Each structure stands twice: as C-alpha cells, then as structure tokens.
Coordinates of C-alpha atoms in Angstrom, one line a residue:
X337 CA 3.0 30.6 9.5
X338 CA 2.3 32.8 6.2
X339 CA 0.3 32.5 3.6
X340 CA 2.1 31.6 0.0
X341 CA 1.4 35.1 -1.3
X342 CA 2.3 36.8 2.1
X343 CA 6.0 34.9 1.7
X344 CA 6.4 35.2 -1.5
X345 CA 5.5 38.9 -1.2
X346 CA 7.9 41.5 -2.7
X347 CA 10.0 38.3 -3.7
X348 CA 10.7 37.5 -7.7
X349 CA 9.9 33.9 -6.9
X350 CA 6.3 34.5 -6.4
X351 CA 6.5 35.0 -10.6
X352 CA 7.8 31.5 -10.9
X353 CA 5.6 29.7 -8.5
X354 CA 2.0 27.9 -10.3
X355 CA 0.7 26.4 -7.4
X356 CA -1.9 24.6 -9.7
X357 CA 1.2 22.8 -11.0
X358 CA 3.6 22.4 -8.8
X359 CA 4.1 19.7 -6.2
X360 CA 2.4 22.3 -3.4
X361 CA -0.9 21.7 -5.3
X362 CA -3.0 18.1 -4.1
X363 CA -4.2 18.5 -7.8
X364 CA -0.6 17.2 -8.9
X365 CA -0.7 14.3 -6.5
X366 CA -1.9 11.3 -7.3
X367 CA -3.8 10.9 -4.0
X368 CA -6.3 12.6 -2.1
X369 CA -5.7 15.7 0.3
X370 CA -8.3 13.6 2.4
X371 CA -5.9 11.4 3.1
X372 CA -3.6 13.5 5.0
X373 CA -3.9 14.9 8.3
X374 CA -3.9 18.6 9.3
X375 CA -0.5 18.4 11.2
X376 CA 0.9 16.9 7.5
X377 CA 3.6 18.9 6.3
X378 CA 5.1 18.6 2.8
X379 CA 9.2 19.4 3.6
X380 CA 12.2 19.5 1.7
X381 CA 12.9 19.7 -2.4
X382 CA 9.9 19.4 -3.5
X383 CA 9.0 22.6 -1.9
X384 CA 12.0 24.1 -2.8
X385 CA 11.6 23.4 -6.5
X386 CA 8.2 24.7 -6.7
X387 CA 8.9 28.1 -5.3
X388 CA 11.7 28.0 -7.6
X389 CA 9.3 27.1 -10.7
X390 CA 11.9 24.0 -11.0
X391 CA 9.9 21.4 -13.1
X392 CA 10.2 17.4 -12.5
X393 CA 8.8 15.2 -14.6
X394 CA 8.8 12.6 -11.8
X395 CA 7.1 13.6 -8.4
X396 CA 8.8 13.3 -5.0
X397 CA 7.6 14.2 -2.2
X398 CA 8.3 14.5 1.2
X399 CA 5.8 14.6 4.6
X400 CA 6.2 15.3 8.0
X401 CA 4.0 14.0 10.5
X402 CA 4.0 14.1 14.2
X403 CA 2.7 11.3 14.6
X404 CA 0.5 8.3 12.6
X405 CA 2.8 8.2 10.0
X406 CA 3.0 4.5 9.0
X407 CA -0.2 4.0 9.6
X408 CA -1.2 7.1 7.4
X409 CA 1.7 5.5 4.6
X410 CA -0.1 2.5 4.7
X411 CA -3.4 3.2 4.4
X412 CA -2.8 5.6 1.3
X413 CA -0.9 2.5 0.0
X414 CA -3.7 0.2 0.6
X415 CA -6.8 2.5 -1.0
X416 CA -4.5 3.4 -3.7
X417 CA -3.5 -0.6 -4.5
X418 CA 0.2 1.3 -4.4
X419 CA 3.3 0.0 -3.3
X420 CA 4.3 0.4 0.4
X421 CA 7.8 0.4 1.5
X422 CA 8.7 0.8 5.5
X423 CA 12.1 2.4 5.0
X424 CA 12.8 2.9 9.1
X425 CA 10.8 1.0 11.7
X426 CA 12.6 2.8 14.4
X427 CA 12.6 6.5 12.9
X428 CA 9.0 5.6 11.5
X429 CA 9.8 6.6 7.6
X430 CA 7.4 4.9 5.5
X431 CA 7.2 5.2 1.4
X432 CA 4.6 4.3 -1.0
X433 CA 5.2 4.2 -4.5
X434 CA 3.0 5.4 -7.1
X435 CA 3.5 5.1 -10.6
X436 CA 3.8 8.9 -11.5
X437 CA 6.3 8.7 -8.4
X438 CA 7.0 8.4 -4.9
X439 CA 5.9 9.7 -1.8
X440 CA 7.6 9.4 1.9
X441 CA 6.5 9.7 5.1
X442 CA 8.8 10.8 8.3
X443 CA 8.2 11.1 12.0
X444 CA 8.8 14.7 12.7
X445 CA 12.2 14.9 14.6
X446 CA 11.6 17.4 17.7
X447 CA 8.8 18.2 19.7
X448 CA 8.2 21.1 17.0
X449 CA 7.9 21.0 13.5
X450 CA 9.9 24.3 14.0
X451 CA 12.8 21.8 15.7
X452 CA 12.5 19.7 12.8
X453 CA 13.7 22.1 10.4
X454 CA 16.4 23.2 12.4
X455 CA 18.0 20.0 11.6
X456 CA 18.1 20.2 8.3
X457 CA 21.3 20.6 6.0
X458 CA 20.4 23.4 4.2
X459 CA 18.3 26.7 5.2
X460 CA 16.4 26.4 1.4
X461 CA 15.5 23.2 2.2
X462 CA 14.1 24.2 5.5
X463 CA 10.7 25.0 4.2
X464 CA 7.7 23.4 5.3
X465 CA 4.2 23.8 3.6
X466 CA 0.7 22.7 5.0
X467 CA -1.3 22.4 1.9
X468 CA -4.5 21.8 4.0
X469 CA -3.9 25.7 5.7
X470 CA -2.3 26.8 2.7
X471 CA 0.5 27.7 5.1
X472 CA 4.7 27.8 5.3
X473 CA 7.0 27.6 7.9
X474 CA 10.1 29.1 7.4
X475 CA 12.3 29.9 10.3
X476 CA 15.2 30.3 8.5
X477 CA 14.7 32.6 5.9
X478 CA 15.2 30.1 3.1
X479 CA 12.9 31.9 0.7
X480 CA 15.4 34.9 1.1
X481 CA 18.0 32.5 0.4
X482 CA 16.1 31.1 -2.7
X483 CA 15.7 34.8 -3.7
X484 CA 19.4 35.3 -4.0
X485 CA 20.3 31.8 -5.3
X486 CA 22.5 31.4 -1.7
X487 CA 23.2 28.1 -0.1
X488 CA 23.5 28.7 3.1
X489 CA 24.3 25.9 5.9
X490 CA 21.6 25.6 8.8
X491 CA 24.4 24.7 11.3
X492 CA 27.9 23.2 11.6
X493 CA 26.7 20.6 13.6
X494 CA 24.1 19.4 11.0
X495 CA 26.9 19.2 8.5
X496 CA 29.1 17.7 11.1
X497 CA 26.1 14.9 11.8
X498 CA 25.9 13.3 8.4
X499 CA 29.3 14.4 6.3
X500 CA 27.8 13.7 3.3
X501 CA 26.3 17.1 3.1
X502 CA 29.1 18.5 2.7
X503 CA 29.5 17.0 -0.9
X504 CA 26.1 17.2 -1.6
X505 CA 26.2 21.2 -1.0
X506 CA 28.1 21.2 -4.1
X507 CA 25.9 18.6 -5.7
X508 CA 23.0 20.8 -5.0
X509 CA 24.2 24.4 -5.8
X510 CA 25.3 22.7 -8.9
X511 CA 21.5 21.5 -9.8
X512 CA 19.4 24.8 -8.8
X513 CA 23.0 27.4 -10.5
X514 CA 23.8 28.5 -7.2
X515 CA 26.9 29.7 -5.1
X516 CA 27.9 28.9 -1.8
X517 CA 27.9 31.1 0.8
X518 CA 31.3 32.0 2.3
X519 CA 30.6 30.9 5.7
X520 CA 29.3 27.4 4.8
X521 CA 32.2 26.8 2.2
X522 CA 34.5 27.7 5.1
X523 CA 32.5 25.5 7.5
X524 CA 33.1 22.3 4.8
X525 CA 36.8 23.2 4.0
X526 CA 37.5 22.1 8.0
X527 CA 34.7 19.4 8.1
X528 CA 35.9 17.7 4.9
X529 CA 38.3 15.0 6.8
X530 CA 34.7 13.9 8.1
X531 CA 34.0 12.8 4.7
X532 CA 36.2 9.8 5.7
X533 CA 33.3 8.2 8.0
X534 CA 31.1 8.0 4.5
X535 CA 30.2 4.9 2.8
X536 CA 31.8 5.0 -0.3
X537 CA 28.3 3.7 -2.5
X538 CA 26.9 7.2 -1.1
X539 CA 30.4 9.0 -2.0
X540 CA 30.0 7.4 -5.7
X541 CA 26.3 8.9 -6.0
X542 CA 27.5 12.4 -5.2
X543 CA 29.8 12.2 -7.5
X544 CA 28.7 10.8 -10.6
X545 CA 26.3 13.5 -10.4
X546 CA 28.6 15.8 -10.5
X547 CA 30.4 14.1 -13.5
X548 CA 26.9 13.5 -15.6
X549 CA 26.4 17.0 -15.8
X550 CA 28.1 20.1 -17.3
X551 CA 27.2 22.3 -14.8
X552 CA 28.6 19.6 -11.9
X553 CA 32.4 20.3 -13.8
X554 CA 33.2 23.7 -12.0
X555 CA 31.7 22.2 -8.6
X556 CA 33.3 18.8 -9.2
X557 CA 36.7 21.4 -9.3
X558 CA 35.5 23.6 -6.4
X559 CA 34.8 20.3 -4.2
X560 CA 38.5 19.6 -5.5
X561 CA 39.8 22.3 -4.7
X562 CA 38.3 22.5 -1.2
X563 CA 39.9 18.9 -0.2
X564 CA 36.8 17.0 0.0
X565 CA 38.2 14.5 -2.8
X566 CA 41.9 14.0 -2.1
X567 CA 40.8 10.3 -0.1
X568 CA 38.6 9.1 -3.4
X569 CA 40.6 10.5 -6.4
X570 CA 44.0 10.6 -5.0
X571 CA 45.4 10.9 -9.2
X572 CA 42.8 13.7 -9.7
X573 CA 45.1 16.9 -10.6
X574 CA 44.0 20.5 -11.7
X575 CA 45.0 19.3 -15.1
X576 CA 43.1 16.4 -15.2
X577 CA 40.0 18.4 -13.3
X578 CA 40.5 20.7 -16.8
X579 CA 40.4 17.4 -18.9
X580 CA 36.9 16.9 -17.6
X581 CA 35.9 20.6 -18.3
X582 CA 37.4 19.7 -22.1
X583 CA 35.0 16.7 -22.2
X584 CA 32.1 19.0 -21.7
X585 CA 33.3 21.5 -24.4
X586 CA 34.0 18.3 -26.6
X587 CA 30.3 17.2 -26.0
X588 CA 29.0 20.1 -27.8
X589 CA 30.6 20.2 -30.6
X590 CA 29.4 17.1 -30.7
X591 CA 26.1 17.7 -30.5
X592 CA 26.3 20.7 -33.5
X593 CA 28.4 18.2 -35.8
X594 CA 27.4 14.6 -34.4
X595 CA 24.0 14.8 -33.0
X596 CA 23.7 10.8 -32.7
X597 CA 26.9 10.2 -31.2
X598 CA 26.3 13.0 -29.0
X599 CA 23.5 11.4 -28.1
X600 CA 25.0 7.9 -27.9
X601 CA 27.0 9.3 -25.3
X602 CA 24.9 10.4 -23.0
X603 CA 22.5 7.3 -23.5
X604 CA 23.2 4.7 -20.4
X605 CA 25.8 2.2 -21.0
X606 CA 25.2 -0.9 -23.2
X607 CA 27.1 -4.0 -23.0
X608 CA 27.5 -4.5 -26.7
X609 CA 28.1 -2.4 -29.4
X610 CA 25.9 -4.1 -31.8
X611 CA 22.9 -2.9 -30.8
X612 CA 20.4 -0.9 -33.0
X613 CA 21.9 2.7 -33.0
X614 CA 19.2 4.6 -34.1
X615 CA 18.4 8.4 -32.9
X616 CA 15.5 7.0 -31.4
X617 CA 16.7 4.1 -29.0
X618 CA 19.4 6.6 -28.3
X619 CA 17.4 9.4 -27.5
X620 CA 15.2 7.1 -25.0
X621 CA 18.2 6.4 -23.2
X622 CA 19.1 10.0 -23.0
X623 CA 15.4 10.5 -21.7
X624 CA 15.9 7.8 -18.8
X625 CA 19.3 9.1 -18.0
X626 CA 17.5 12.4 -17.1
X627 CA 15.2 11.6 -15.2
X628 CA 17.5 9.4 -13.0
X629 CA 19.9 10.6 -10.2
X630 CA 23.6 10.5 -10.6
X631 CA 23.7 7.3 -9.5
X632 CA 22.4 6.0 -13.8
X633 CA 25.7 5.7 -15.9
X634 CA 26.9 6.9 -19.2
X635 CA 29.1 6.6 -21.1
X636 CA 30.5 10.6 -20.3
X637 CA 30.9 9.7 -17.0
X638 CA 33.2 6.9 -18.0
X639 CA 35.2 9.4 -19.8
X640 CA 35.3 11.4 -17.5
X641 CA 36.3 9.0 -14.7
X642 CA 39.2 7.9 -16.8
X643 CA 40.8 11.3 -16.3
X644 CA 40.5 11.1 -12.9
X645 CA 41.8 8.4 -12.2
X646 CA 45.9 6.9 -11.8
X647 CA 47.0 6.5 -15.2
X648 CA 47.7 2.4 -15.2
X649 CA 44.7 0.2 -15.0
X650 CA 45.6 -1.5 -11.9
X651 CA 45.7 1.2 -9.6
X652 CA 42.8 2.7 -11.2
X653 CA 40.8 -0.8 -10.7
X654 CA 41.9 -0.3 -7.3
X655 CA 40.8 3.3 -6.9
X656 CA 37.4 2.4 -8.4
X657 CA 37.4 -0.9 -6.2
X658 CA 37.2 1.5 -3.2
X659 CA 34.5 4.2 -4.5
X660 CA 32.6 0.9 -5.0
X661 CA 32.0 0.8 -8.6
X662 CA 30.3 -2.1 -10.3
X663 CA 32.7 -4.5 -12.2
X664 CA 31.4 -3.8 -15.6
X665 CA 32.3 0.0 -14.4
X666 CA 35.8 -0.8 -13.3
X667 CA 36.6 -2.3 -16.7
X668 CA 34.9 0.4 -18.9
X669 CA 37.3 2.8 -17.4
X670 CA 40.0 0.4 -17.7
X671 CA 39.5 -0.3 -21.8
X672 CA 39.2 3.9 -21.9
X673 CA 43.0 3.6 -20.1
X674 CA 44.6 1.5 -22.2
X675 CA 42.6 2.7 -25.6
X676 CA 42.7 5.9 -25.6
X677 CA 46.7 6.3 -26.0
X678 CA 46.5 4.1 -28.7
X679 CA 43.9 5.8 -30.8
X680 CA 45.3 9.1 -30.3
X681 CA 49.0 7.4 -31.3
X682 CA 47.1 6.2 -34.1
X683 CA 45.8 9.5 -35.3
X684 CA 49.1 10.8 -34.8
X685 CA 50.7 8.6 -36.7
X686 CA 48.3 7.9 -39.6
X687 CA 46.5 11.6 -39.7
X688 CA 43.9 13.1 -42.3
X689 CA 45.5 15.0 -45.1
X690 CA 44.5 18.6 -45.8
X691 CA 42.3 17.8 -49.2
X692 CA 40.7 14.4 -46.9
X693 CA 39.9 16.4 -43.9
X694 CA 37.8 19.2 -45.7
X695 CA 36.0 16.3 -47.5
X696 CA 32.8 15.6 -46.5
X697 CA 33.6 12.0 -44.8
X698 CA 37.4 12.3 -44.8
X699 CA 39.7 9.5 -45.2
X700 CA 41.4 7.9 -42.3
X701 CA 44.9 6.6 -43.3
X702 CA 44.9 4.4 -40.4
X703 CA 45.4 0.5 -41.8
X704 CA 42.3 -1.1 -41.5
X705 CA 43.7 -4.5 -40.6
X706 CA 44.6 -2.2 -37.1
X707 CA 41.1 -0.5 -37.5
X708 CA 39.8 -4.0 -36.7
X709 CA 41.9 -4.9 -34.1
X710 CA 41.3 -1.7 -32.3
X711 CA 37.5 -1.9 -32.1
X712 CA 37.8 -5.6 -31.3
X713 CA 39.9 -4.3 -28.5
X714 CA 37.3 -1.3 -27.6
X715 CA 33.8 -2.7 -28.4
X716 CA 31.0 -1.0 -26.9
X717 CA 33.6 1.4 -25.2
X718 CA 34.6 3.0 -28.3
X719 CA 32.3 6.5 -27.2
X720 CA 34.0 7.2 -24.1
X721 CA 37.4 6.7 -25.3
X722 CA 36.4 8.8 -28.8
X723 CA 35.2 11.9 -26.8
X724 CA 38.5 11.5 -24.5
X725 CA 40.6 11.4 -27.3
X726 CA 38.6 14.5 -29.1
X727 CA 39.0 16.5 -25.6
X728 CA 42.4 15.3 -25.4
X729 CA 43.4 17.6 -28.6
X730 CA 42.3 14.7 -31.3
X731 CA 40.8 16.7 -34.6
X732 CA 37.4 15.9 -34.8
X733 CA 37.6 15.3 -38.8
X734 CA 40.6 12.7 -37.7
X735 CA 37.7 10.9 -35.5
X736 CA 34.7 11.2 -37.9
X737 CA 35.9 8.1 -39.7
X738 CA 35.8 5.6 -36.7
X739 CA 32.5 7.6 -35.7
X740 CA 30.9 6.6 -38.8
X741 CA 31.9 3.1 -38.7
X742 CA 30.5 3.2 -35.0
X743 CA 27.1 4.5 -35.9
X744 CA 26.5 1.8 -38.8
X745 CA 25.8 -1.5 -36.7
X746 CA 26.4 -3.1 -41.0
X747 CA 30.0 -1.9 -40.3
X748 CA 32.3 -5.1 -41.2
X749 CA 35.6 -3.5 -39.1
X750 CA 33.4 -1.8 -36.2
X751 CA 30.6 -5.1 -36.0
X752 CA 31.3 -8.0 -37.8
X753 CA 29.4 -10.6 -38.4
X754 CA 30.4 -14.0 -39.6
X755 CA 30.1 -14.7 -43.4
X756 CA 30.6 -18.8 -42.3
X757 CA 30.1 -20.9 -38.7
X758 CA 32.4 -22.8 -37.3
X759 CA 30.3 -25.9 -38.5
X760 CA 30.6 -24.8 -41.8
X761 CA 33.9 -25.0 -42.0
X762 CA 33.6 -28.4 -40.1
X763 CA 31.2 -29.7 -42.8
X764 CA 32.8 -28.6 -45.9
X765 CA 36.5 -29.0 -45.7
X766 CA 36.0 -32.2 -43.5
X767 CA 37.9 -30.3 -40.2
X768 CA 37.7 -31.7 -36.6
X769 CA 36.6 -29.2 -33.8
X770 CA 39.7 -27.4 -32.4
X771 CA 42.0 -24.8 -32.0
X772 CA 41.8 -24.5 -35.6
X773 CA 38.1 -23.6 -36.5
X774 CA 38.6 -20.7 -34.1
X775 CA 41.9 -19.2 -36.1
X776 CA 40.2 -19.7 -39.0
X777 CA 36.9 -17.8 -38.0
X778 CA 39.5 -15.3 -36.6
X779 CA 41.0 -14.7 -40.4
X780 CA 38.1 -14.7 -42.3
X781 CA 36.8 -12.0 -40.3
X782 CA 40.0 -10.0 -40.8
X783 CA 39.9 -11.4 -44.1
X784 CA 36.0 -9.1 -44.4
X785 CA 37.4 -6.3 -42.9
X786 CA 40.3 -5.6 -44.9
X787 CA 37.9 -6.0 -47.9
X788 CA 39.0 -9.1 -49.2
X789 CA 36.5 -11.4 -49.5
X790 CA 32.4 -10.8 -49.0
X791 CA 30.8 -14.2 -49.4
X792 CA 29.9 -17.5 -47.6
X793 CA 31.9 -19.2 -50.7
X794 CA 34.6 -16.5 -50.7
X795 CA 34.9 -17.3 -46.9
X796 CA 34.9 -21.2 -47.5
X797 CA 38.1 -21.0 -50.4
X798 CA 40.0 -18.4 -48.3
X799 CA 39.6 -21.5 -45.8
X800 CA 40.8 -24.1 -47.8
X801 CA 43.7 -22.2 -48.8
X802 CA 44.8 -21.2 -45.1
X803 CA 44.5 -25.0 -43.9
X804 CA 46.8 -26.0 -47.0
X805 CA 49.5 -23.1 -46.2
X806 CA 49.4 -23.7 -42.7
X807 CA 49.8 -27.4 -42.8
X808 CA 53.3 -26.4 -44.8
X809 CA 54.4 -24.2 -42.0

C-alpha cells in the first residue's frame, strides 16, 4: 500500500488532486469516518475522479468491505435518518441515500481486496483508497494509466463476464478525453457479438450518453465502427454517424446566435410547447440534465436518434421498440421523421430572399396558413426537428423565423390560444354540441393565425358567417 503522495510521486496528477475536496477526504462526506471500519475501502470512480481533479457536484461513492457491510449500511442509514436501500441480499450491496448523494456498500469479491480489484473492468478503476490509513492499493498500475489518459482493460475475461463493458469503455474514455488502448479495442472488436446477451434498457443508457454529449459523437462512431452497434442501429450508416457529428456543430452555432434555443435544446423534454420559455426555466433544465446520467433525455438526443434510425416511422418505432425506449420517446423521434422533410421542403421551396435574410429578423415566405399547420403537426418537437433540419444544410437565417415564433409562448401560429369556447359559440349563435363546434374552433384559430381576426367578437361574426356558408354547401 502507498501513501497518496508516495503514488502520486513524480506523477502530474498529484497537481490536480485536493484531497480536502475531493471525495478521498471524510471532510466531503456527509458522514463520519467513525462510522467506517478499518478494512473500509473507498473503490471505483470516485477515486478515479479525484486523482484526476474531476469535480462532481453530486457525490458517489463506493466501499468495499470484507465483511459487516449491511450491517455497517444500515447503521450509517439509521444515525444519519438517511435512506437505506439493500440493492443485493445475496452479494450483500447495500445503499444509503443522502441528500448531497449516495453512498454504496459491497461485499469484497475474493478473499483479498487485491482479488477484488482484479475483477474489475478497467485497470483506472482498480484503485482502492483506505481513507482511515491514508493508503492505496493499486496492483495494476492504474495511476500510470491515469497519467497517460490510457484505458486499459484488466482482463478479457472481465469484459467477457458482463458485455456491457465493452460499450461502456467507449462511454468512459468519452467522459475523462481518453483513448483506448490498442489491445483492449482489439479485445472488444471480437467480444462485441457478446453484446447480444445485454438487456436492451442498459444498452439504451450507454448510449444516450454517448448521444447527450459532443464529446460521445466520435466514440459513438468508433463504437460504430468497431461492430458493437450493428444489432441496435441496424439503419445507422457512416453518413448518418456524420449527421450526428453536424448536430453538434449545429449546436454551437446555436449557442453564439440563439443562446435560448440552444438552451431549450439541451433542457429535458417537455410534453407541451406552451410552457414558460424563459432562459431561466430553461437553463434549470440544462442544470438537471447535467448532473444526470445518459439515461435523462433531451431533446438533442431526439435529434440525434432520428438520424440513426430507418428512415420510415414504422420501422424506426420498431427499432426503438427493441432498445426499449419509453412511448413518449418512440413518438418524438417519429414526429422528427415525418417533420423534418417537410420543413426543409418548405424552406426549399419558400426560402429567405437576399435583402430578408441580412435583416435583422428576416422574413420567411412560407404561407402562414402552412406555418400553422406545421407546428400543430410538430408541437413541443419543433427543437429537435429545427436543429436536424439546420445540421441537415437548412440556412440558419431561413430557421430564425419559426425559432422566434417558438420562443414567444404569445405566438398565435406557434401557441394558440382560443379567442372564443366552444360554449360560446353554443350560447351565442344558438348551436347544438357536435361535430360542428369543433370545425368551427378549428377555423377561428386558423382564422388568428393568418391574421384575420383578433377578438372574442371578431371570432363570434367570423362564426356566424361560416355556419351560414356552410349550411349552403
């Protein structure tokens, strides 16, 4: 065992490392080290990250015990009035939940500690600290491998044991900016049918990481590439991997011209597009986003899922059907699908002019009868397919229009709101309840959109002229 400063010796991590801060000091914890035994070990990222100066707003962290270990879980629980969480009765993993963040327990696996690590995925996470001796173990030289940002397998056979590692190497060496040593790339490339055994829900975590994040693009490709994919994204071409990569571009040029929508974006989704869209509730969002796993959606990763997937909504329902995705998921990615042609058609067809699309707003010829009917169609979806389009080759200044109508919830073609109720129109032209009410609502609304009328009263004649033409049709 060495001391922090004797492992860190020589090593350009030991200027990162604050061990008053970091999760390697009791001082950041939000229990006692009293509470621990000697023979605790703290394992895993959180180490990691702190000799990498990595800082997390949340804390996670992970002991090892050789024994006692639900009964030390609980008992921290208990003092603490914290919430206690046996995650494997038979493996003895126990959690308690604080609420600065979590902390698990584990049975050491092996008679050793030493044993223990060996059966980890990942030599840099193969670290184990006693913060009681002020100690680490490190029998694999993972600090060498944190040194020169190398992630390097511990075995075959621990990849072999739980396949998901293999995607989660490029999840991971995505998140700390690291490459993949030839070996263990090698080692995944053969493994990767192995993927196969994985439950989809944990394939679907993995990779809407890798699709929430720019830097997850070029391992999302690599993973690709390698042929851990080709089961789950069967559509998923090098052009369409280069789509995504344009989404990311797309993103910040968003963020220099169209900070809120950039941020609107990356806020998690909402099932209406009426809600306040203000840079505060968005940048909340974006704030809860972060500190999430990849498992938290946004609307990015709905973009970028359309271009994964099989071009026709069906079989992409289908696709998403099997990587488990959530209904309200399946037909986000869906109204993307069928919306995003027909707004870039649109833009094609009904495009700025050179004097409108150097103005400051610019002026969309696009018919705003079809205006309304396209963000009826779209809704709250309109972000993802926007940014898709942009990436897609769209001009932003063609865009900037519909973006603006987006961003102001008072927007009568983006949000409308109804001038009259159906009982209005019950009570003052004397109709029954039908069929009818419901086209008329439908036409007034259009009726706003276009411009044409703006009133309660305005709404109530256009009415009572509709009912009279329509009864001579």
């Amino acid at each position: 065992m060495l001391e922090l400063t004797e492992l860190l010796h020589g090593l350009d991590l030991q200027k990162t490392v604050s061990t008053e801060l970091s999760a390697l000091s009791p001082q950041s914890w939000p229990f006692s080290l009293d509470w621990l035994p000697h023979s605790a070990f703290l394992v895993g990222g959180s180490v990691r990250d702190a000799l990498l100066g990595r800082p997390s707003e949340y804390l996670d962290l992970d002991f090892v015990l050789p024994d006692g270990v639900v009964e030390t879980a609980r008992s921290i629980a208990r003092h603490y009035k914290a919430g206690f969480v046996l995650l494997d009765a038979e493996r003895q993993i126990a959690r308690v939940v604080f609420a600065q963040g979590t902390v698990d327990f584990a049975q050491q696996v092996g008679p050793t500690l030493e044993d223990d690590l060996r059966r980890r995925d990942f030599t840099v996470n193969a670290i184990a600290y006693n913060p009681r001796l002020d100690r680490f173990v490190d029998p694999l030289q993972g600090c060498t491998d944190l040194e020169n940002r190398v992630l390097r397998m511990v075995s075959p056979a621990n990849l072999e044991e739980d396949p998901l590692r293999l995607l989660r190497a490029y999840r991971q060496a995505a998140q700390l900016g690291f490459s993949l040593e030839a070996e263990t790339q090698a080692v995944i490339r053969t493994l990767a049918p192995s993927l196969l055994r994985i439950a989809a829900e944990r394939i679907q975590s993995e990779l809407n990481y890798l699709l929430s994040t720019e830097k997850g693009t070029p391992w999302l490709a690599q993973a690709w590439q390698d042929g851990l994919l080709h089961h789950w994204l069967p559509d998923a071409t090098a052009q369409s991997l280069e789509l995504v990569a344009a989404i990311d571009r797309t993103m910040i040029l968003l963020q220099e011209t169209q900070p809120v929508f950039a941020q609107w974006l990356l806020s998690q989704n909402r099932t209406t597009a009426t809600e306040q869209l203000d840079t505060a509730s968005c940048q909340r969002s974006q704030n809860r986003e972060q500190k999430g796993s990849g498992s938290a959606r946004n609307w990015l990763i709905t973009a970028k899922l359309a271009c994964l997937m099989a071009n026709d909504a069906a079989t992409a329902e289908s696709q998403l059907r099997q990587l488990k995705y959530s209904r309200t998921e399946i037909q986000s990615v869906s109204t993307v699908l069928r919306f995003c042609p027909q707004l870039c058609a649109a833009i094609t067809e009904a495009c700025l002019t050179e004097s409108e699309a150097t103005s400051q707003a610019g002026t969309l010829n696009w018919a705003l009868r079809d205006q309304y009917f396209f963000f009826q169609g779209v809704g709250a979806i309109f972000p993802a397919v926007a940014v898709l389009a942009l990436a897609s080759g769209v001009p932003l200044s063609a865009i900037a229009p519909l973006i603006e109508r987006f961003l102001n919830p008072t927007d009568p073609v983006a949000h409308p709101t109804p001038l009259v109720t159906g009982q209005d129109l019950m009570v003052n032209l004397q109709l029954p309840a039908g069929p009818l009410i419901g086209r008329l609502l439908a036409a007034i609304q259009l009726a706003r959109a276009e411009g044409n009328i703006c009133t309660p009263e305005e709404a109530i004649q256009l009415a009572a002229t509709l009912v009279n033409e329509w009864k001579l049709e």
